[in-house]
Short mmCIF file of C-alpha atoms and ligand atoms in Angstrom, two decimals:
data_model
loop_
_atom_site.label_atom_id
_atom_site.label_comp_id
_atom_site.label_asym_id
_atom_site.label_seq_id
_atom_site.Cartn_x
_atom_site.Cartn_y
_atom_site.Cartn_z
CA MET A 1 0.00 0.00 0.00
CA SER A 2 1.40 3.41 -0.95
CA VAL A 3 1.77 6.19 1.62
CA THR A 4 -1.13 7.96 -0.11
CA GLU A 5 -3.43 4.94 0.15
CA ALA A 6 -2.41 4.43 3.79
CA ASN A 7 -3.39 8.06 4.42
CA ARG A 8 -6.74 7.79 2.75
CA LYS A 9 -7.56 4.69 4.76
CA MET A 10 -6.31 6.03 8.09
CA PHE A 11 -7.99 9.43 7.82
CA ASP A 12 -11.27 7.90 6.65
CA GLU A 13 -11.15 5.80 9.81
CA MET A 14 -10.14 8.73 12.02
CA ALA A 15 -12.56 11.28 10.57
CA ALA A 16 -15.54 10.63 12.84
CA SER A 17 -13.51 11.02 16.04
CA TYR A 18 -11.11 13.71 14.78
CA ASP A 19 -12.96 16.63 16.34
CA ILE A 20 -13.76 14.77 19.54
CA LYS A 21 -10.38 13.61 20.84
CA PRO A 22 -9.03 16.25 23.25
CA TRP A 23 -5.45 16.11 21.93
CA GLN A 24 -6.63 16.54 18.34
CA LEU A 25 -8.82 19.46 19.40
CA LYS A 26 -5.89 21.06 21.20
CA ILE A 27 -3.72 20.76 18.07
CA GLY A 28 -6.54 22.23 15.97
CA ALA A 29 -6.72 25.18 18.35
CA GLN A 30 -2.94 25.68 18.27
CA ILE A 31 -2.94 25.63 14.46
CA SER A 32 -5.82 28.05 14.38
CA THR A 33 -4.03 30.45 16.76
CA ALA A 34 -0.82 30.15 14.76
CA PHE A 35 -2.55 31.25 11.55
CA LEU A 36 -4.57 34.00 13.18
CA SER A 37 -1.60 35.51 14.98
CA SER A 38 0.50 35.26 11.79
CA ILE A 39 -1.87 37.17 9.49
CA PRO A 40 0.33 40.31 9.41
CA TRP A 41 3.48 38.20 8.98
CA LEU A 42 1.96 36.22 6.11
CA ASP A 43 1.46 39.52 4.30
CA VAL A 44 -1.26 38.46 1.84
CA ALA A 45 -2.91 41.32 -0.06
CA GLY A 46 -6.38 41.92 1.38
CA LEU A 47 -5.88 39.54 4.33
CA SER A 48 -5.98 41.68 7.44
CA VAL A 49 -6.94 41.18 11.06
CA ASP A 50 -8.98 44.37 10.97
CA SER A 51 -12.74 44.02 10.95
CA PRO A 52 -13.57 40.33 10.83
CA ASP A 53 -16.62 39.60 8.70
CA ASN A 54 -16.25 42.94 6.94
CA ASP A 55 -19.04 42.66 4.39
CA SER A 56 -17.63 45.04 1.76
CA PRO A 57 -13.95 44.20 1.42
CA GLU A 58 -11.78 46.07 -1.08
CA HIS A 59 -10.00 42.91 -2.15
CA LYS A 60 -11.63 39.53 -2.52
CA VAL A 61 -9.40 36.99 -0.82
CA ARG A 62 -9.37 33.37 -1.99
CA LEU A 63 -8.09 30.62 0.33
CA LEU A 64 -7.15 27.08 -0.66
CA ASP A 65 -6.99 24.90 2.47
CA TYR A 66 -5.13 21.90 1.10
CA ALA A 67 -5.38 18.65 3.10
CA CYS A 68 -8.12 20.55 4.92
CA GLY A 69 -9.20 17.70 7.18
CA THR A 70 -12.19 18.85 9.22
CA GLY A 71 -11.30 22.50 8.55
CA ALA A 72 -9.17 23.90 11.38
CA VAL A 73 -7.41 26.43 9.14
CA SER A 74 -10.55 27.33 7.20
CA ARG A 75 -12.50 28.05 10.37
CA ALA A 76 -9.68 30.24 11.69
CA LEU A 77 -9.35 32.34 8.53
CA GLU A 78 -13.00 32.33 7.45
CA PRO A 79 -13.85 35.80 8.88
CA TYR A 80 -11.03 37.37 6.84
CA VAL A 81 -11.49 35.79 3.40
CA ASP A 82 -14.17 35.69 0.71
CA VAL A 83 -13.82 32.28 -0.89
CA ILE A 84 -12.64 29.00 0.67
CA ARG A 85 -11.86 25.81 -1.18
CA GLY A 86 -10.81 22.76 0.77
CA ILE A 87 -9.24 19.69 -0.80
CA ASP A 88 -8.58 16.45 1.07
CA LEU A 89 -7.69 12.91 0.12
CA SER A 90 -10.20 11.48 2.59
CA SER A 91 -13.91 11.63 1.81
CA GLY A 92 -14.60 11.08 5.52
CA MET A 93 -12.73 14.29 6.34
CA VAL A 94 -14.45 16.24 3.54
CA GLU A 95 -17.84 15.11 4.85
CA ILE A 96 -17.09 16.45 8.33
CA PHE A 97 -15.68 19.70 6.91
CA THR A 98 -18.87 20.16 4.88
CA ARG A 99 -21.18 19.29 7.75
CA ARG A 100 -19.45 21.58 10.24
CA PHE A 101 -19.58 24.59 7.92
CA ALA A 102 -23.23 23.89 7.07
CA GLU A 103 -24.02 23.86 10.80
CA ASP A 104 -22.04 27.09 11.33
CA ARG A 105 -23.97 28.77 8.50
CA GLU A 106 -27.27 27.67 9.91
CA SER A 107 -26.60 29.02 13.38
CA ALA A 108 -25.17 32.27 11.97
CA GLU A 109 -28.29 32.75 9.88
CA LYS A 110 -30.52 32.08 12.88
CA ALA A 111 -28.55 34.62 14.90
CA GLY A 112 -28.79 37.13 12.03
CA GLU A 113 -24.99 37.35 11.72
CA VAL A 114 -23.45 38.65 8.52
CA LYS A 115 -20.55 36.54 7.25
CA ARG A 116 -17.94 37.87 4.88
CA CYS A 117 -17.19 34.47 3.38
CA LYS A 118 -20.18 33.31 1.37
CA ASP A 119 -18.55 30.66 -0.76
CA ILE A 120 -17.09 27.65 1.05
CA ARG A 121 -16.69 24.19 -0.39
CA ALA A 122 -14.44 21.20 0.13
CA VAL A 123 -13.90 18.39 -2.36
CA VAL A 124 -12.09 15.07 -2.34
CA GLY A 125 -8.85 15.25 -4.25
CA ASP A 126 -5.17 14.52 -4.58
CA LEU A 127 -3.28 17.15 -6.53
CA PHE A 128 -0.15 15.01 -6.44
CA ALA A 129 -1.57 12.07 -8.37
CA SER A 130 -0.81 11.93 -12.08
CA PRO A 131 -2.95 13.33 -13.46
CA PRO A 132 -4.10 15.38 -10.42
CA GLU A 133 -7.47 14.18 -9.09
CA LEU A 134 -10.22 16.58 -8.10
CA GLN A 135 -13.70 15.19 -7.58
CA LEU A 136 -15.66 18.21 -8.60
CA GLY A 137 -19.39 18.27 -8.05
CA GLU A 138 -21.96 19.08 -10.70
CA GLN A 139 -21.93 22.78 -9.83
CA GLU A 140 -18.25 23.06 -10.68
CA GLU A 141 -18.28 23.03 -14.45
CA HIS A 142 -14.58 23.71 -14.68
CA GLU A 143 -11.50 23.73 -12.53
CA GLY A 144 -11.06 27.49 -12.77
CA GLU A 145 -12.45 28.01 -9.33
CA PHE A 146 -9.65 25.88 -7.90
CA LEU A 147 -6.99 28.24 -9.29
CA ASN A 148 -5.68 31.74 -8.54
CA PHE A 149 -5.63 31.56 -4.77
CA ASP A 150 -4.28 34.43 -2.70
CA ILE A 151 -3.21 31.98 -0.01
CA VAL A 152 -2.71 28.23 0.00
CA THR A 153 -2.37 26.66 3.44
CA VAL A 154 -1.24 23.14 4.32
CA ALA A 155 -1.42 22.27 8.01
CA GLY A 156 -0.05 19.05 9.45
CA ALA A 157 0.08 17.24 6.13
CA TYR A 158 3.54 17.67 4.59
CA HIS A 159 4.80 14.75 6.69
CA HIS A 160 2.12 12.60 5.03
CA PHE A 161 3.05 13.50 1.44
CA GLU A 162 4.95 11.01 -0.71
CA ASP A 163 6.86 13.66 -2.62
CA VAL A 164 7.07 17.08 -0.99
CA ALA A 165 8.89 18.63 -3.97
CA LEU A 166 6.08 17.62 -6.34
CA ALA A 167 3.51 18.70 -3.74
CA THR A 168 5.05 22.15 -3.41
CA LYS A 169 5.20 22.58 -7.17
CA ARG A 170 1.55 21.56 -7.63
CA LEU A 171 0.41 23.88 -4.84
CA VAL A 172 2.37 26.82 -6.23
CA GLU A 173 0.56 26.29 -9.56
CA ARG A 174 -2.68 27.07 -7.73
CA LEU A 175 -1.45 30.44 -6.41
CA ARG A 176 -2.03 33.70 -8.20
CA PRO A 177 1.13 35.74 -8.83
CA GLY A 178 1.89 37.46 -5.51
CA GLY A 179 0.02 34.78 -3.56
CA VAL A 180 1.47 33.01 -0.52
CA LEU A 181 2.00 29.35 0.35
CA ALA A 182 1.90 28.73 4.13
CA VAL A 183 2.88 25.34 5.56
CA VAL A 184 2.67 24.15 9.15
CA ASP A 185 4.46 20.93 10.11
CA PHE A 186 6.81 19.24 12.56
CA LEU A 187 10.31 20.53 13.01
CA HIS A 188 13.08 17.96 12.71
CA GLY A 189 13.80 16.65 16.24
CA GLU A 190 16.13 19.15 17.84
CA GLY A 191 18.30 17.23 20.26
CA GLU A 192 15.92 16.73 23.13
CA ASN A 193 13.77 13.68 23.46
CA GLU A 194 10.96 14.38 25.83
CA HIS A 195 8.63 11.45 25.60
CA ALA A 196 8.51 7.73 26.35
CA HIS A 197 5.82 8.51 28.82
CA HIS A 198 3.45 5.68 29.51
CA HIS A 199 0.18 6.43 31.25
CA HIS A 200 -0.12 3.18 33.13
CA HIS A 201 3.44 2.76 34.38
CA HIS A 202 5.03 5.91 35.63
CA HIS A 203 8.75 5.51 36.09
CA GLY A 204 10.17 8.45 37.97
CA HIS A 205 8.94 11.64 36.36
CA GLY A 206 8.16 9.82 33.12
CA HIS A 207 10.44 11.83 30.87
CA GLU A 208 13.63 10.79 29.18
CA HIS A 209 16.12 13.35 28.08
CA GLN A 210 18.62 12.14 25.53
CA GLN A 211 21.03 13.89 23.26
CA ASN A 212 20.43 12.60 19.78
CA SER A 213 20.55 13.76 16.21
CA GLY A 214 17.37 15.23 14.82
CA LYS A 215 16.93 12.38 12.39
CA GLU A 216 17.24 9.79 15.15
CA ILE A 217 14.63 11.60 17.20
CA ASP A 218 12.29 11.75 14.23
CA GLU A 219 12.76 8.00 13.80
CA GLN A 220 12.28 7.30 17.51
CA HIS A 221 9.08 9.30 17.56
CA LYS A 222 7.86 7.58 14.43
CA ALA A 223 8.62 4.17 15.97
CA MET A 224 6.32 5.00 18.90
CA LEU A 225 3.33 5.33 16.61
CA PRO A 226 0.90 2.52 15.77
CA GLU A 227 1.68 0.77 12.50
CA THR A 228 -1.31 2.23 10.63
CA VAL A 229 -0.09 5.73 11.47
CA ARG A 230 3.56 4.95 10.66
CA LYS A 231 2.60 3.70 7.23
CA ALA A 232 0.85 6.99 6.53
CA ILE A 233 3.92 9.06 7.38
CA ASN A 234 6.75 9.69 4.98
CA VAL A 235 9.12 12.22 6.61
CA PHE A 236 8.51 12.94 10.29
CA GLY A 237 10.28 16.30 10.48
CA PHE A 238 11.58 19.18 8.38
CA ASP A 239 14.06 21.94 9.03
CA GLU A 240 14.37 25.55 7.98
CA ASN A 241 16.99 25.00 5.29
CA GLY A 242 15.13 22.06 3.83
CA MET A 243 11.88 24.03 3.66
CA ARG A 244 13.66 27.04 2.18
CA ALA A 245 15.22 24.86 -0.55
CA LEU A 246 11.88 23.20 -1.26
CA PHE A 247 10.11 26.56 -1.58
CA GLU A 248 12.85 28.20 -3.64
CA GLU A 249 13.06 25.24 -6.02
CA SER A 250 9.35 25.77 -6.71
CA GLY A 251 9.99 29.42 -7.56
CA LEU A 252 8.78 30.98 -4.31
CA THR A 253 10.50 34.06 -2.90
CA ASP A 254 10.28 36.01 0.43
CA PHE A 255 10.85 32.82 2.42
CA GLY A 256 9.85 33.08 6.08
CA PHE A 257 10.09 30.53 8.89
CA LYS A 258 8.72 30.72 12.43
CA VAL A 259 9.22 28.10 15.12
CA MET A 260 6.20 27.89 17.40
CA GLU A 261 6.67 28.21 21.12
CA GLU A 262 4.24 25.66 22.48
CA LYS A 263 4.86 22.08 21.34
CA LEU A 264 2.18 19.87 19.85
CA ARG A 265 1.18 16.90 21.98
CA ILE A 266 0.40 13.73 20.05
CA GLU A 267 -1.28 10.76 21.67
CA PHE A 268 -1.78 7.23 20.37
CA ASP A 269 -2.49 4.03 22.30
CA ASP A 270 -1.81 5.78 25.62
CA LYS A 271 1.64 6.90 24.52
CA GLU A 272 2.34 10.57 24.11
CA MET A 273 5.01 12.68 22.47
CA PHE A 274 5.72 16.37 22.18
CA ARG A 275 6.83 17.82 18.87
CA THR A 276 8.13 21.25 18.02
CA TRP A 277 6.52 22.69 14.90
CA PHE A 278 6.91 25.57 12.48
CA LEU A 279 5.10 27.82 10.05
CA ALA A 280 6.88 28.40 6.73
CA LYS A 281 5.84 30.84 4.02
CA GLY A 282 6.88 31.76 0.49
CA ARG A 283 5.50 34.05 -2.18
CA LYS A 284 4.89 33.38 -5.87
CA PRO A 285 6.61 36.20 -7.75
CA LEU A 286 4.45 38.77 -9.54
C1 SAM B 1 -3.18 15.61 10.33
S1 SAM B 1 -4.48 15.92 9.19
C2 SAM B 1 -4.58 17.70 9.25
C3 SAM B 1 -5.91 18.24 8.81
C4 SAM B 1 -6.09 19.76 8.88
N1 SAM B 1 -5.22 20.45 7.95
C5 SAM B 1 -5.89 20.30 10.27
O1 SAM B 1 -4.99 21.11 10.46
O2 SAM B 1 -6.64 19.91 11.17
C6 SAM B 1 -3.74 15.59 7.61
C7 SAM B 1 -4.73 15.58 6.44
O3 SAM B 1 -3.99 15.44 5.21
C8 SAM B 1 -4.78 14.70 4.30
N2 SAM B 1 -3.90 14.22 3.22
C9 SAM B 1 -2.87 13.37 3.33
N3 SAM B 1 -2.28 13.20 2.13
C10 SAM B 1 -2.96 13.96 1.23
C11 SAM B 1 -2.84 14.22 -0.17
N4 SAM B 1 -1.91 13.62 -0.92
N5 SAM B 1 -3.72 15.07 -0.73
C12 SAM B 1 -4.69 15.66 0.01
N6 SAM B 1 -4.84 15.46 1.33
C13 SAM B 1 -4.00 14.63 1.93
C14 SAM B 1 -5.40 13.63 5.18
O4 SAM B 1 -6.51 13.03 4.58
C15 SAM B 1 -5.72 14.44 6.45
O5 SAM B 1 -7.02 14.95 6.42
#
C-alpha cells in the first residue's frame, strides 16, 4: 500500500472522532491560533486582522486549504477571506468539513450574523496524483475556481506526502502571482527527546532526556506510533533550510520561517510525544 493509500484509509477511519479527541482538538486550536496571529506576517494582499466579517472588502481573498481535514485552518481564517476551497484525500474528512460549515452557517443565519465568506466548499482530491485528481461536483463546471488563490495553506500534512517537492510545485501552480503558500508541520527533532511517557506505568517523572541527532529523534518518535499511522507518514520532520530549498526550487520568494513556542502533543495508544513545529511561508513572484 502506498503512503497515499495508507493516508486515505487512516484518515477515513479517524474522521468521525477527529474533532472529539481532546489532543486533536488542542492541536486544531494551536494551528488556528498560529494562523490568526500570523496574518500580518503572512502579508497576503487583502488579508488583514482588521474588521472580521467585513461585508464590503476592497480585495476579494481566496483561500485554498489543502489537506483541509475537518477544517481547522478554514475556520480560523473564514472571517477574513471571501472564498474558501478545501481539498482532502479522505472523503470522511471532507464530509465532516462540509457538515461543520453547514451547521455554522445555519446558526449564523438564525442569529442574524453577517458573514464575509459566502462561498465555502471542500472536495475530495489529490493534486499530487498523475494526473491530479479533483472530484468536482456538478456545480463546478470547470477547474477554474480551484486556481488563482491568494493563499494556499497546508497544516499538518507535509509529513504525510509522498513527494514534498512535487507537492510544493503543484500547490504553487494554484497560487495567483503574488500569492502566498503557508505550511505548518513538525520541526526535525532538535536534540531533546521528551517522551517515552506511559500512562499506566510511571517511572520516575516519566520523561527521558537524551542527546540525539534530529533524524534519530524523528525515527524514535515515528517508531512509537501505531503501524497504521507509521505507514501513513513519509518524513517525520523538516528543518528551515530544507523548507527554504523546497520553496525556492518551486519558484517561491520572500521565504519566512517561524518556530512555534508551544509544542504539539500527540497521543496514540496511551503513549504521548511532544513535537516542536513551524510555520513556513513563500511568495509566488508577480
Ligand atoms: C493531520 S491531518 C490535518 C488536517 C487539517 N489540515 C488540520 O490542520 O486539522 C492531515 C490531512 O492530510 C490529508 N492528506 C494526506 N495526504 C494527502 C494528499 N496527498 N492530498 C490531500 N490530502 C492529503 C489527510 O486526509 C488528512 O485529512
